[in-house]
Short mmCIF file of N, CA and C in Angstrom, two decimals:
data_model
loop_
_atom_site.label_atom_id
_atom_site.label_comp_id
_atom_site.label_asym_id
_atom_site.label_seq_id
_atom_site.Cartn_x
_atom_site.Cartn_y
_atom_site.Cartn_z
N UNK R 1 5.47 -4.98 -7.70
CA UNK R 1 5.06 -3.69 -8.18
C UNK R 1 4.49 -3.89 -9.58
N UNK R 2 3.33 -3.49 -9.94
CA UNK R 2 2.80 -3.46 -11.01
C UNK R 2 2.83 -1.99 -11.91
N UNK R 3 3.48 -2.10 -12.92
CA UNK R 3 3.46 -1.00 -13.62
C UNK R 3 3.27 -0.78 -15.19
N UNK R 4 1.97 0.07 -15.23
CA UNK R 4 1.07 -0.04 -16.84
C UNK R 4 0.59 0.98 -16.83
N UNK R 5 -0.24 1.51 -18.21
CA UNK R 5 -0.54 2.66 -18.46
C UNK R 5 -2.19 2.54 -17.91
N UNK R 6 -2.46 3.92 -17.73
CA UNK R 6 -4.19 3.55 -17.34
C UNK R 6 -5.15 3.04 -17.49
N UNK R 7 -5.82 2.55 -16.82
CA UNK R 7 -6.96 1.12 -17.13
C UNK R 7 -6.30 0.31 -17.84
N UNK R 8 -5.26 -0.22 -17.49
CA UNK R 8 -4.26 -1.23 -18.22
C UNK R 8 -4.57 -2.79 -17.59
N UNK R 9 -5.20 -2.72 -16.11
CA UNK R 9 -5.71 -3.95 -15.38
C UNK R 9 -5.16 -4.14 -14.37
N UNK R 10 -4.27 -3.10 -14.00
CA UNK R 10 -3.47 -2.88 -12.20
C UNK R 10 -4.39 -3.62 -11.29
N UNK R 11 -5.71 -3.58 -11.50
CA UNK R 11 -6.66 -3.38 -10.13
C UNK R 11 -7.07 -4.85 -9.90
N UNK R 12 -7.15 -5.90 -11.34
CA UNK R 12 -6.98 -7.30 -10.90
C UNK R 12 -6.59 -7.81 -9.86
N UNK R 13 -5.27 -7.44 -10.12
CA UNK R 13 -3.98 -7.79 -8.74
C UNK R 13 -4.54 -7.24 -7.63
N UNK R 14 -4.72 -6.63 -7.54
CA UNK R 14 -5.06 -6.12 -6.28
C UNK R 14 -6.26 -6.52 -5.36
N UNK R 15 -7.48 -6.95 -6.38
CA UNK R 15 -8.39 -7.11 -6.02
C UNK R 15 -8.10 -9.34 -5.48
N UNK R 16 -7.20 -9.85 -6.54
CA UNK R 16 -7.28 -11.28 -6.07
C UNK R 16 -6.29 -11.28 -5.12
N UNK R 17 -4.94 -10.40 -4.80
CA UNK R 17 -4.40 -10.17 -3.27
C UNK R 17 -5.44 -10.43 -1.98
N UNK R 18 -6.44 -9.49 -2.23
CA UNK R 18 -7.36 -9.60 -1.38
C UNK R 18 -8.58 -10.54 -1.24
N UNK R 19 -8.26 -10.96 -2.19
CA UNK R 19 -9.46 -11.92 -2.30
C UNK R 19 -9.06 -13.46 -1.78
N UNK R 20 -7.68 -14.04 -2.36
CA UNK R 20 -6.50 -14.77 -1.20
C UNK R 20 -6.38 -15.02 -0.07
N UNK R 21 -5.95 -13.44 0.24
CA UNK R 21 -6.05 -13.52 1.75
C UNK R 21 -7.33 -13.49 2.72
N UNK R 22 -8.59 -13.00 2.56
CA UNK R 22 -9.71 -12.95 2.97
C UNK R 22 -10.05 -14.46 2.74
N UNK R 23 -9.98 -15.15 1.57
CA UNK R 23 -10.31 -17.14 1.68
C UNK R 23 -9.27 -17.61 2.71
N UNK R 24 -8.36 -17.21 2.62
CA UNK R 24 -7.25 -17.93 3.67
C UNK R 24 -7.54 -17.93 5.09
N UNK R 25 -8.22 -16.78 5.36
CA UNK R 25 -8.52 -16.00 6.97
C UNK R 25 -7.51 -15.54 7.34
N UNK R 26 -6.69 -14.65 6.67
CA UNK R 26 -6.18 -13.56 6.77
C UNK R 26 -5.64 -12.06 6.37
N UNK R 27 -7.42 -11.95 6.79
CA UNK R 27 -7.67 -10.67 6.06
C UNK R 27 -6.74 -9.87 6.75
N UNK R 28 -6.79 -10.21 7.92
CA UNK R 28 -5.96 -9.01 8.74
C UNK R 28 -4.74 -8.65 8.46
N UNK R 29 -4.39 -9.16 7.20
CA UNK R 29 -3.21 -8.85 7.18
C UNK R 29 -3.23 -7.50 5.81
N UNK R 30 -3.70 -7.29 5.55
CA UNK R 30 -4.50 -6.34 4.38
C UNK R 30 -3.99 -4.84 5.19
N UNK R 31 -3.09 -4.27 4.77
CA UNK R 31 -2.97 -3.22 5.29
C UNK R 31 -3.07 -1.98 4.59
N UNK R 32 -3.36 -0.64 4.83
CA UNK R 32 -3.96 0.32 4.54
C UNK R 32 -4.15 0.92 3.25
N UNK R 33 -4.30 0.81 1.82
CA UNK R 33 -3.52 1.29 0.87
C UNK R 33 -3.51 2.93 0.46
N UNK R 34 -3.01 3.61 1.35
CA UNK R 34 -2.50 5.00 1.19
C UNK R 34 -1.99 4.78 2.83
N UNK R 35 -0.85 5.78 2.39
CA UNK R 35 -0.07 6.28 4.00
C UNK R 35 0.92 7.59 3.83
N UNK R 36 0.49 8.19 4.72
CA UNK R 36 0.54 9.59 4.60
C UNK R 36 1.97 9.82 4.98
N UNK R 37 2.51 9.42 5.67
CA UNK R 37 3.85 9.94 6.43
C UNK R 37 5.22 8.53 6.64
N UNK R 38 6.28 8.88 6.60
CA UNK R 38 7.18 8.10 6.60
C UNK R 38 6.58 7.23 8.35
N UNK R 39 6.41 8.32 8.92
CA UNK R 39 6.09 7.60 10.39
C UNK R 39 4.84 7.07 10.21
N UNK R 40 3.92 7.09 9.80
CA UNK R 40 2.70 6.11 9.48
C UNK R 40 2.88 4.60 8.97
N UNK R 41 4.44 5.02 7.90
CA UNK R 41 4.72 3.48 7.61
C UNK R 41 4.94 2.91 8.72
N UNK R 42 6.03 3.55 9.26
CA UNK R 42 6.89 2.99 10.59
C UNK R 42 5.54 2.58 11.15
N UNK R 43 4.30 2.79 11.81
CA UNK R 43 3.63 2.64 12.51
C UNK R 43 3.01 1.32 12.13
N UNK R 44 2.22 1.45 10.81
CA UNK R 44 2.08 0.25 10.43
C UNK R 44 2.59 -0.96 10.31
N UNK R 45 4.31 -1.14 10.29
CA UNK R 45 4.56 -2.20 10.07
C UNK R 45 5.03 -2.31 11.54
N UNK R 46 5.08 -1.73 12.47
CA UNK R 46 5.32 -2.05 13.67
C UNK R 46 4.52 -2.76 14.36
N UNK R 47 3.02 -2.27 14.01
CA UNK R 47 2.25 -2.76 14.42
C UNK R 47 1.53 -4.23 13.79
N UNK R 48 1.94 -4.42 12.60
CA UNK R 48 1.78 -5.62 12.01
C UNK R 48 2.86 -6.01 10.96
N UNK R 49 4.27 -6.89 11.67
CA UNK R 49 4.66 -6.85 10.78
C UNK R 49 4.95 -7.63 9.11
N UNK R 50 4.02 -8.53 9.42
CA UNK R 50 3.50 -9.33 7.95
C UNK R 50 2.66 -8.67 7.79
N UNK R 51 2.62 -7.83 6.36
CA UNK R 51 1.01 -7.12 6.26
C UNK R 51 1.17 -6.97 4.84
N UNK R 52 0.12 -6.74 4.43
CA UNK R 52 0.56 -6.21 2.57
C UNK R 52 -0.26 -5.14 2.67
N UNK R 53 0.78 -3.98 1.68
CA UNK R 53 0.43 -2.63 1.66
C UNK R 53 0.29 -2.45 0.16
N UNK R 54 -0.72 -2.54 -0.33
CA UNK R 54 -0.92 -2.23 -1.82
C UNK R 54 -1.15 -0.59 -2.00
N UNK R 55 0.10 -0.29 -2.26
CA UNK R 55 0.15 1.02 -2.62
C UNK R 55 -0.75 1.86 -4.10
N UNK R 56 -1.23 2.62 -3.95
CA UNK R 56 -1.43 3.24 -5.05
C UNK R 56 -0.79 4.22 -5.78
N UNK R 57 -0.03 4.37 -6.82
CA UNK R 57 0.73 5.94 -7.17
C UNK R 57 2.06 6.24 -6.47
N UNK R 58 2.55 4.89 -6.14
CA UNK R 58 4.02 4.58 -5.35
C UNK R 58 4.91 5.74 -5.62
N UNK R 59 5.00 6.06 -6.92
CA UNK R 59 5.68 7.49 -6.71
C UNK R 59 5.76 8.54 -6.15
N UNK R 60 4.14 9.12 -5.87
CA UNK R 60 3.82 10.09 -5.36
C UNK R 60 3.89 9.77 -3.74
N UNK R 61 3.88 8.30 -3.24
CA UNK R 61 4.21 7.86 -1.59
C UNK R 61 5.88 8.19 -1.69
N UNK R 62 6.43 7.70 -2.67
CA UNK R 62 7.90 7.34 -2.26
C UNK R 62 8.13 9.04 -2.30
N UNK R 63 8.34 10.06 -3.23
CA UNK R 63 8.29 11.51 -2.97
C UNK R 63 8.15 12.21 -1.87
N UNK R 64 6.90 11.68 -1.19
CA UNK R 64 6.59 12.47 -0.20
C UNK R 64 7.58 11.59 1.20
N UNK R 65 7.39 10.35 1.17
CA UNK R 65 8.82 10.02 2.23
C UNK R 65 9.45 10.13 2.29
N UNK R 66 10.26 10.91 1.18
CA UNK R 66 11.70 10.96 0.77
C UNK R 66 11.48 12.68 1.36
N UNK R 67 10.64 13.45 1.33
CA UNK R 67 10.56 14.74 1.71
C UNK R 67 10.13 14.86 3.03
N UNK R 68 10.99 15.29 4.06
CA UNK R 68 10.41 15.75 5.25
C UNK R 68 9.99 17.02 5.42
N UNK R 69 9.53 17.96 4.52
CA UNK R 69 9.02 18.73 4.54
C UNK R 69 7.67 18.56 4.31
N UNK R 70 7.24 17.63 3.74
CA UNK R 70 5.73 16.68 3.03
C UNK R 70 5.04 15.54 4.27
N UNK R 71 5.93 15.26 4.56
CA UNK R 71 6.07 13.82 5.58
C UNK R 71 5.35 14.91 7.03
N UNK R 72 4.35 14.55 7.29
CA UNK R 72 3.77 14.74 8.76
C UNK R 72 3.59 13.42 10.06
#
């Protein structure tokens, strides 16, 4: 988890994550970065379960999973 104030350089990381795995040949493992619903996670990692999920604004994901009133 990377955590800094804005335009602090978060997006480095993120960008040589992907840049790693795409030289390696396995991009496919690059998984979605936003997910809407606790069951979307579930879905995703079911469906791949080595994957990296570079979240954006982890707070505002973890909030809304934690709320099933939010969670569709």
């Amino acid at each position: 988890m990377g955590v800094c104030g804005t335009s602090a350089g978060k997006e480095r990381g993120r960008t040589v994550n992907k840049e790693i795995l795409h030289g390696s040949g396995l991009g496919l493992m690059l998984g979605p970065e936003s997910i809407g619903s606790s069951a979307g996670l579930v879905s995703v990692v079911e469906a791949t379960p080595a994957i990296l999920l570079q979240l954006d604004e982890i707070g505002r994901h973890l909030q809304t999973l934690g709320d099933a009133r939010q969670s569709h």
